[in-house]
PDB file of C-alpha atoms in Angstrom:
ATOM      1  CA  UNK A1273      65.673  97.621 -10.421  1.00  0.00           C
ATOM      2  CA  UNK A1274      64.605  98.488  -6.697  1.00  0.00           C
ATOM      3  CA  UNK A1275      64.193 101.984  -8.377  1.00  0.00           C
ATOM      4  CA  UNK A1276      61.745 100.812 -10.929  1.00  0.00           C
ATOM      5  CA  UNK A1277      60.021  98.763  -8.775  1.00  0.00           C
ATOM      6  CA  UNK A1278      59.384 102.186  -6.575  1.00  0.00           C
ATOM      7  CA  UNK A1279      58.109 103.905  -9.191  1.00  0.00           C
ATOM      8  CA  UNK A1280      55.796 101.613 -10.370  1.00  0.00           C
ATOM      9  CA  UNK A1281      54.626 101.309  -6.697  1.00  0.00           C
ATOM     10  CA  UNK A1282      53.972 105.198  -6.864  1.00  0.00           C
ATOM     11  CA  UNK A1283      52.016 105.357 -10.066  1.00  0.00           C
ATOM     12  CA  UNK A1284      50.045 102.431  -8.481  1.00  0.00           C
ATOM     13  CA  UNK A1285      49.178 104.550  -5.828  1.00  0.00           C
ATOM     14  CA  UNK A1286      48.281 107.294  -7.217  1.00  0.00           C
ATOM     15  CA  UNK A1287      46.269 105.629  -9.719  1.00  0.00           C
ATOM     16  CA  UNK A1288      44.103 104.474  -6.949  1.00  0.00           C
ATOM     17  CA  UNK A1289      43.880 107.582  -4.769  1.00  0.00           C
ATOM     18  CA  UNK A1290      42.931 109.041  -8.181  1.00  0.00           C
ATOM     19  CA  UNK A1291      40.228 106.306  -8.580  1.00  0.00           C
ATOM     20  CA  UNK A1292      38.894 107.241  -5.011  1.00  0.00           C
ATOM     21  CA  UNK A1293      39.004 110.641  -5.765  1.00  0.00           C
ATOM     22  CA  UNK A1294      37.026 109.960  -8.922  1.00  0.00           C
ATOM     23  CA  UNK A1295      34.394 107.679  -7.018  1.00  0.00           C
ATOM     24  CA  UNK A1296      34.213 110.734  -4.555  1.00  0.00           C
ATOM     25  CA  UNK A1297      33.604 113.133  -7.049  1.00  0.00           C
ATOM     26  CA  UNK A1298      30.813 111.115  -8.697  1.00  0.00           C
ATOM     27  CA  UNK A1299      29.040 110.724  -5.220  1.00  0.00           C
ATOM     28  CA  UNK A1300      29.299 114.543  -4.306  1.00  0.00           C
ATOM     29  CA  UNK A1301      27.426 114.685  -7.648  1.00  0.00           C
ATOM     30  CA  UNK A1302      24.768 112.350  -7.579  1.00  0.00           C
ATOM     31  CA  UNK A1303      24.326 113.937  -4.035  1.00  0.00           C
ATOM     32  CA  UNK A1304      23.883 117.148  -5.299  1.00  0.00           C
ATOM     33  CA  UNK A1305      21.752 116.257  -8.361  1.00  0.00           C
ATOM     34  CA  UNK A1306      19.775 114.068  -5.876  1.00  0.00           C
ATOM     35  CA  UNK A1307      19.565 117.375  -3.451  1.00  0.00           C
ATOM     36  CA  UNK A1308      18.614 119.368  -6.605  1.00  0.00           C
ATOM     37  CA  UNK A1309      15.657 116.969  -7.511  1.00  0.00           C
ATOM     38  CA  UNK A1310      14.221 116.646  -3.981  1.00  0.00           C
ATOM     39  CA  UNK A1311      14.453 120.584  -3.960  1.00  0.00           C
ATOM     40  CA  UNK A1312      12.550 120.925  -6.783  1.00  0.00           C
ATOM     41  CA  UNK A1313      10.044 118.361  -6.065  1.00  0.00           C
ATOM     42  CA  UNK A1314       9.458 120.302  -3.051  1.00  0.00           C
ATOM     43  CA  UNK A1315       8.787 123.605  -4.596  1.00  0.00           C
ATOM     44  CA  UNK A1316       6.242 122.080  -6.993  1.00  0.00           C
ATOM     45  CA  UNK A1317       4.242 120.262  -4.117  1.00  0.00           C
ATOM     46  CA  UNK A1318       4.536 123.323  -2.591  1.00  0.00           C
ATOM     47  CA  UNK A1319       3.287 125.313  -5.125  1.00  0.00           C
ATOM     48  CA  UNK A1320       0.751 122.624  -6.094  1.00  0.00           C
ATOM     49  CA  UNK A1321      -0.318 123.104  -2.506  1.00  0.00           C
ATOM     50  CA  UNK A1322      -0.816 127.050  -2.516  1.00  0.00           C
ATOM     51  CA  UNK A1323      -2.787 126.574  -6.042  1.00  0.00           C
ATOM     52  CA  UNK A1324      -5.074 123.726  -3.903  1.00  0.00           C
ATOM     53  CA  UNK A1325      -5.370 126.117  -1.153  1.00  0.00           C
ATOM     54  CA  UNK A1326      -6.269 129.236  -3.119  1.00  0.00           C
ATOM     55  CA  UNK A1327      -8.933 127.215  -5.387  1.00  0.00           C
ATOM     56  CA  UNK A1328     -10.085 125.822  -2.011  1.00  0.00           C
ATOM     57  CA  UNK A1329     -10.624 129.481  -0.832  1.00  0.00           C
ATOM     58  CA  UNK A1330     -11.907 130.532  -4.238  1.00  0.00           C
ATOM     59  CA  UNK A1331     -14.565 127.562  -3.783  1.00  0.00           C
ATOM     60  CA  UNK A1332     -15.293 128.774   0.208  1.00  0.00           C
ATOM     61  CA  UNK A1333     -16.104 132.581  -1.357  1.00  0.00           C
ATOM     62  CA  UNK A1334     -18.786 131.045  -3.752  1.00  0.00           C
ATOM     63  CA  UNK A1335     -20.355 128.784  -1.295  1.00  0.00           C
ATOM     64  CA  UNK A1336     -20.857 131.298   0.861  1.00  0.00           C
ATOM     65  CA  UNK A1337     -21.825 133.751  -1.437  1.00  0.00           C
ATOM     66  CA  UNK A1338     -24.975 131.012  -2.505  1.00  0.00           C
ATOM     67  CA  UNK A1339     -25.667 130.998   1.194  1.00  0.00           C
ATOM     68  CA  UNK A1340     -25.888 134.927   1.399  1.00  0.00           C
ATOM     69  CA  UNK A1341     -28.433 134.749  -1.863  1.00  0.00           C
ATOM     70  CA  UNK A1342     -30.323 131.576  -0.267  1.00  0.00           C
ATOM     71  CA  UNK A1343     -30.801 133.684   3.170  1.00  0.00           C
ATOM     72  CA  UNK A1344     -31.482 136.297   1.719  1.00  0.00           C
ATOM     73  CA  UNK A1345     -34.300 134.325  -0.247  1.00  0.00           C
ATOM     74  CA  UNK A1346     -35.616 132.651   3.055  1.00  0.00           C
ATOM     75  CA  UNK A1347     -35.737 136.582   4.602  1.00  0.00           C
ATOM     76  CA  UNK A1348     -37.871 137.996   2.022  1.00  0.00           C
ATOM     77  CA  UNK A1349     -40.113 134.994   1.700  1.00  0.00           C
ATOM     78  CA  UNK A1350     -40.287 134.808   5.635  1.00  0.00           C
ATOM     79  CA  UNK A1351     -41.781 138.833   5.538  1.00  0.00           C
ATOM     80  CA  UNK A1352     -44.378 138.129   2.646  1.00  0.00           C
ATOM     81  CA  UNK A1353     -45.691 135.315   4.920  1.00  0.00           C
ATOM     82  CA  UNK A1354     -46.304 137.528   7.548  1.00  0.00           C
ATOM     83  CA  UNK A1355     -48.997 139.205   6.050  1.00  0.00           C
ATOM     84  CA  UNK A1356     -52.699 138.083   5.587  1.00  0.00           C
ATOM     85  CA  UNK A1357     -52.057 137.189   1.603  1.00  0.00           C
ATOM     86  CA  UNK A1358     -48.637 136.468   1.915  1.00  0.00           C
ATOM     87  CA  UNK A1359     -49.601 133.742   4.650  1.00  0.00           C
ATOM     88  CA  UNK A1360     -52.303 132.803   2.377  1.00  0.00           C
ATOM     89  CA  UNK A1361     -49.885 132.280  -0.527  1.00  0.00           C
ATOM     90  CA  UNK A1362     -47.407 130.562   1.301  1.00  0.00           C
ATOM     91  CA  UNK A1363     -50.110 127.509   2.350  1.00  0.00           C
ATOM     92  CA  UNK A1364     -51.509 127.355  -1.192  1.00  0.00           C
ATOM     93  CA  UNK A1365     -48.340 126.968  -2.864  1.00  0.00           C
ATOM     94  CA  UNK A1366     -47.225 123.755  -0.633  1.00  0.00           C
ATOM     95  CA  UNK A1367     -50.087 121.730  -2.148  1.00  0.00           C
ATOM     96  CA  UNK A1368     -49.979 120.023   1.010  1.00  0.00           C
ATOM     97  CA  UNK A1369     -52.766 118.533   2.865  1.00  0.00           C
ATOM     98  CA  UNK A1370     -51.248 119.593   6.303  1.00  0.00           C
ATOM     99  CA  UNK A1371     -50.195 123.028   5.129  1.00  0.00           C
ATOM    100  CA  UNK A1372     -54.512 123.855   4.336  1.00  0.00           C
ATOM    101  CA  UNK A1373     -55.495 122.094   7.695  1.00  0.00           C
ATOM    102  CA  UNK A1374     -52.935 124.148   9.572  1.00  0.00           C
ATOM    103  CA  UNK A1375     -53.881 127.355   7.841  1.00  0.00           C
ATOM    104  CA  UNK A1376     -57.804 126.752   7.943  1.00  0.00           C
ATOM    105  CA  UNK A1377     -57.107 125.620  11.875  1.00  0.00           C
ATOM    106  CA  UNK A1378     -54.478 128.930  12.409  1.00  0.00           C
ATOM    107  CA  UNK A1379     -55.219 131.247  15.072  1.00  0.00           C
ATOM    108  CA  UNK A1380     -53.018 134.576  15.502  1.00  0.00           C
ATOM    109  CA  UNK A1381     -51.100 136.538  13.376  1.00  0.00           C
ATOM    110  CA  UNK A1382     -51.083 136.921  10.066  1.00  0.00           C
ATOM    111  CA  UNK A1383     -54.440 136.618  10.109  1.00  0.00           C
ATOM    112  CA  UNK A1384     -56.043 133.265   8.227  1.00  0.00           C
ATOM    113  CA  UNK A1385     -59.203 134.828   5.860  1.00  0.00           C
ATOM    114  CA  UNK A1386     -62.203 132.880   6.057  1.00  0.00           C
ATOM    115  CA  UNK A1387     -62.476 133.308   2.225  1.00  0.00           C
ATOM    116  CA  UNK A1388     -59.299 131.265   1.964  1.00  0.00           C
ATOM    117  CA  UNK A1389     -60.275 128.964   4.850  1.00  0.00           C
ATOM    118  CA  UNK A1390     -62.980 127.714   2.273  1.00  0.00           C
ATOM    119  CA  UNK A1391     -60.403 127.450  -1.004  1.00  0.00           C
ATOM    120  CA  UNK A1392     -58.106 125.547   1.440  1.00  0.00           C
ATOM    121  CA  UNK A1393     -61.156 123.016   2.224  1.00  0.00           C
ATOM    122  CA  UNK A1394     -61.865 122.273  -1.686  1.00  0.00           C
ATOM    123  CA  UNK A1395     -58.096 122.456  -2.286  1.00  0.00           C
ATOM    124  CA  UNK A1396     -57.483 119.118  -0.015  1.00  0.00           C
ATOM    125  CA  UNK A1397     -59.959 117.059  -2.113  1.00  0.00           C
ATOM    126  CA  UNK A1398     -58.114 118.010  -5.261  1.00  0.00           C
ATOM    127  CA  UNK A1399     -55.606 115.131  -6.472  1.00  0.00           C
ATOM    128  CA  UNK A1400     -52.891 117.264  -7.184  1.00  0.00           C
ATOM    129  CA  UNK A1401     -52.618 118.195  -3.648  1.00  0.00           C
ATOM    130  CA  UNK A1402     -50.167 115.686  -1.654  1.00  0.00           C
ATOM    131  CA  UNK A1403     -51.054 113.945   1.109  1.00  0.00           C
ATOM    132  CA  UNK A1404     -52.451 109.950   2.050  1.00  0.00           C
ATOM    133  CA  UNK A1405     -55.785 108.682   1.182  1.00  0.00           C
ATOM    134  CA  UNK A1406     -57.716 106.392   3.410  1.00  0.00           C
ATOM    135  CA  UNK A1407     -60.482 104.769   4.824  1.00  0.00           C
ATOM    136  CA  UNK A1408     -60.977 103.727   8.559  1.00  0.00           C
ATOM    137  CA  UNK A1409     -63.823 102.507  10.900  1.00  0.00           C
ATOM    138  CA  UNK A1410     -64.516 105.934  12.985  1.00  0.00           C
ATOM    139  CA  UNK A1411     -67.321 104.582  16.036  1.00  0.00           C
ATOM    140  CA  UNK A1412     -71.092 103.507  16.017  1.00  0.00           C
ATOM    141  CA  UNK A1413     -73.704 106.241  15.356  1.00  0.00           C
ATOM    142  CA  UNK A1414     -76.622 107.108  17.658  1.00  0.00           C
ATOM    143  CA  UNK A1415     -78.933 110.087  15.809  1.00  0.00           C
ATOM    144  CA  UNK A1416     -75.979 112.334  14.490  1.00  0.00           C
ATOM    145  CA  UNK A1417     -73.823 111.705  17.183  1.00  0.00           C
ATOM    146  CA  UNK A1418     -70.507 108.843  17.375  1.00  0.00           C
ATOM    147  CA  UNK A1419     -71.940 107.034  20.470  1.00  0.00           C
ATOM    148  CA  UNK A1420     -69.551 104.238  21.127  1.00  0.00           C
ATOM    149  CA  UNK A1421     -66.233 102.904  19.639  1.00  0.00           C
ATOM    150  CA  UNK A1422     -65.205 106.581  18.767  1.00  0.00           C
ATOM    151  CA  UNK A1423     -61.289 107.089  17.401  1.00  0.00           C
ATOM    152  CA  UNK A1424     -61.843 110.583  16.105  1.00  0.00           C
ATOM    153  CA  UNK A1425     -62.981 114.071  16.859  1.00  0.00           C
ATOM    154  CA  UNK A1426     -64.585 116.547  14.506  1.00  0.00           C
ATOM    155  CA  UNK A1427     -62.897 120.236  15.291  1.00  0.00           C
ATOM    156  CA  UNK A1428     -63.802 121.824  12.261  1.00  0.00           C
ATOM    157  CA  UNK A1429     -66.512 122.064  10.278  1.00  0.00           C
ATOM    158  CA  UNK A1430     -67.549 125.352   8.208  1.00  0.00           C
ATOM    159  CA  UNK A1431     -69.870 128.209   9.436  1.00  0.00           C
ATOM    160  CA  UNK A1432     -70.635 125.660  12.767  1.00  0.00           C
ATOM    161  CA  UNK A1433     -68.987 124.642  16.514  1.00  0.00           C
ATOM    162  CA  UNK A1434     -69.540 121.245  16.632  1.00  0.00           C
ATOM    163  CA  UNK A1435     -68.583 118.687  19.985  1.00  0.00           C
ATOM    164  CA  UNK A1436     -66.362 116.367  20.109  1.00  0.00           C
ATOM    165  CA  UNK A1437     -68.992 113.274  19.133  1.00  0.00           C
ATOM    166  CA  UNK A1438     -70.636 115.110  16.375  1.00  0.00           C
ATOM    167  CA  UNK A1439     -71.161 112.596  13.408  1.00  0.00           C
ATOM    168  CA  UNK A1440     -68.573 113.878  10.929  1.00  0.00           C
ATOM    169  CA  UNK A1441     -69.772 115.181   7.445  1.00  0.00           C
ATOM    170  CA  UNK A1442     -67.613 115.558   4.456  1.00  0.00           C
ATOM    171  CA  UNK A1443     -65.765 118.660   4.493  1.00  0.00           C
ATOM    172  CA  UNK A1444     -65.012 118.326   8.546  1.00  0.00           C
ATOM    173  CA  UNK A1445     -61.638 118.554   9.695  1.00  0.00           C
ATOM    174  CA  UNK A1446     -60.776 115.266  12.436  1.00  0.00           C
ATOM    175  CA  UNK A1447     -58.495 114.593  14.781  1.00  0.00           C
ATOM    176  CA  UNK A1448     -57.225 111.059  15.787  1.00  0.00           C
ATOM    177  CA  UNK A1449     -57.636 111.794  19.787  1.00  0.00           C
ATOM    178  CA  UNK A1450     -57.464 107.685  20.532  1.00  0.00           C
ATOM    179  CA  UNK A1451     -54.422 105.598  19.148  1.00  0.00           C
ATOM    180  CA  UNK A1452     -52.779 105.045  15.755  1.00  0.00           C
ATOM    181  CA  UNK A1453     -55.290 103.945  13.461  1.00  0.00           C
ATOM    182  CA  UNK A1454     -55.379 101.118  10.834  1.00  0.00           C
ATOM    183  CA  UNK A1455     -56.318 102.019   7.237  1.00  0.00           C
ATOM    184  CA  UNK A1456     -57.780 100.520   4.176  1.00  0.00           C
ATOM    185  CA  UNK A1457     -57.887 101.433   0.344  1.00  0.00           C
ATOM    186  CA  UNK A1458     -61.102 101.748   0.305  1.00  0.00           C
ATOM    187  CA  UNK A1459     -64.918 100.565   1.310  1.00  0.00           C
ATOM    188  CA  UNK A1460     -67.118  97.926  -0.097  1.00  0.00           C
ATOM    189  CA  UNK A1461     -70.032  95.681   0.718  1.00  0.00           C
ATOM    190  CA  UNK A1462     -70.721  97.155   3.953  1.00  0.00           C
ATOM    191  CA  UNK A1463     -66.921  97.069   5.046  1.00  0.00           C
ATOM    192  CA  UNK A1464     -62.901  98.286   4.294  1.00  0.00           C
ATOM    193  CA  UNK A1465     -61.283  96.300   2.139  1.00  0.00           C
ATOM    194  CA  UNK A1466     -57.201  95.916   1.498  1.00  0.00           C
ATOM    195  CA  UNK A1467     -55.671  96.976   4.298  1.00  0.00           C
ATOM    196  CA  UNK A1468     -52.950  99.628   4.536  1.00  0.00           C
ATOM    197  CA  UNK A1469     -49.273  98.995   5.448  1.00  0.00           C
ATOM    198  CA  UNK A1470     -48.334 100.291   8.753  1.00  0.00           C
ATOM    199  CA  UNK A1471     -46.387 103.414   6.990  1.00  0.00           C
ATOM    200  CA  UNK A1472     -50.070 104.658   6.374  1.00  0.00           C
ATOM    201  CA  UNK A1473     -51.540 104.488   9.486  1.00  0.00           C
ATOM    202  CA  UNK A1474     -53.591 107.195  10.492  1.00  0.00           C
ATOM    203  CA  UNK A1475     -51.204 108.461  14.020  1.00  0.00           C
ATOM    204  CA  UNK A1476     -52.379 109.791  16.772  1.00  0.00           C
ATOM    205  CA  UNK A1477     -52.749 113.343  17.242  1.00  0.00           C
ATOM    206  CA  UNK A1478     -52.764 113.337  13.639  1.00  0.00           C
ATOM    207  CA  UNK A1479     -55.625 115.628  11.599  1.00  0.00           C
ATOM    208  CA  UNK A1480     -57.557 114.914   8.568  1.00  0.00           C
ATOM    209  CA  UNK A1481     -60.029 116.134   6.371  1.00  0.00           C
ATOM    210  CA  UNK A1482     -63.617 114.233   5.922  1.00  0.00           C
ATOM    211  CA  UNK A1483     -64.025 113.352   1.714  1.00  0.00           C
ATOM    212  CA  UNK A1484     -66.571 110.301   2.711  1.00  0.00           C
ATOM    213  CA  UNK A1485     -68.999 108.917   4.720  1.00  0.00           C
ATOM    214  CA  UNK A1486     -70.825 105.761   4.825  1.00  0.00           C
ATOM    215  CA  UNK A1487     -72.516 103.092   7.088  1.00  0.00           C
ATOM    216  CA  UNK A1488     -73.416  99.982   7.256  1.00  0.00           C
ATOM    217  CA  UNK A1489     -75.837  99.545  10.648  1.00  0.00           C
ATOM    218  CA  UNK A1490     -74.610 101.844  13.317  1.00  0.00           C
ATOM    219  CA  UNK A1491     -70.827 101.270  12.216  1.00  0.00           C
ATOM    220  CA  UNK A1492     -69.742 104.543  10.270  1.00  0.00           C
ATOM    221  CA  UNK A1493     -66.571 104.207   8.108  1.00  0.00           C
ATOM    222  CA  UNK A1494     -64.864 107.684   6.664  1.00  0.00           C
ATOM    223  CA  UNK A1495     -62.563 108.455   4.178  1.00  0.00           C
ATOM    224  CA  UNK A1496     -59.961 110.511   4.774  1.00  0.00           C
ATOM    225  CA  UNK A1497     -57.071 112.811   3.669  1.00  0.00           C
ATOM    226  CA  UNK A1498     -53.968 113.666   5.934  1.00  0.00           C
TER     227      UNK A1498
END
């Protein structure tokens, strides 16, 4: 009996060490398929990472490649303006109101033609050229001079030298030698009307272009393009 009892004791034993064995088994593999699956998760963000990297490179080579062509563009353009009809080209195709008063006003080289000087006076007037359209009180007239209340200076005006309290004309080129300047739509009854937001002033420093003149009494109003 004692006998049996052993044996049965020794198959329970085994049973269980074979159990433990078993559960060790399983865990070694779950270890290794977990192992396995990190591994290859790895490699993929790894390769997903050189892939990101070399389109990341790939995108660096174009960029700078459009940066070659753009300075490249902004070299040849920069020679053509440094001749007389290069310069001349340059200020026309701005359409800009300060780009004709800084060519018409340019001293040095390239040279600015006198020819041009007058197409970049009529060119201002035109609409299609940008720039802001006012009108401001500019001083009280004495004769053909700005006697009193003066808030501009006339430093241009075609095939003449005028001073600095010369009555301005249409056509003259202005500069706002006092302090920023309010502005006004336009002129009527003697006066401005509909004043300008601040964003329109005319600034000081700032030059302009003559399109009108009128008075009322001594007081002399202009309209002007900067």
């Amino acid at each position: 009996m004692k006998r049996i009892d052993d044996k049965i004791k020794e198959i329970e034993k085994k049973d269980k060490n074979s159990r433990v064995l078993y559960i060790i088994i399983v865990l070694l593999i779950a270890g290794f398929m977990a192992y396995a699956l990190s591994s290859e998760k790895t490699k993929k963000e790894q390769g997903e990472t050189i892939v990101g990297q070399e389109k990341t490179i790939e995108q660096q080579l174009v960029d700078l490649e459009a940066k070659n062509e753009e300075l490249k563009a902004t070299i040849t353009r920069l020679e053509k303006s440094q001749t007389p009809i290069g310069f001349w080209n340059q200020t026309d195709e701005a359409k800009n109101t300060s780009a004709y008063i800084n060519y018409i006003l340019h001293t040095g080289k390239p040279e600015a033609k006198e020819e041009y000087k007058a197409l970049a006076l009529e060119n201002i007037a035109k609409e299609d050229t940008k720039g802001k359209t006012v009108w401001l009180f500019c001083g009280r007239k004495s004769g053909d001079k700005i006697s009193s209340d003066r808030v501009m200076e006339v430093i241009y005006r075609k095939d003449e030298t005028p001073s600095g309290d010369t009555l301005p004309i249409p056509g003259d080129l202005i500069e706002n030698n006092t302090s920023n300047r309010i502005t006004y739509r336009s002129f009527s009854g003697g006066n401005v009307t509909g004043q300008n937001n601040d964003s329109d002033a005319w600034k000081r420093g700032n030059k302009a272009q003559v399109l009108n003149v009128e008075t009322a009494g001594t007081a002399v109003f202009i309209q002007i393009k900067f």
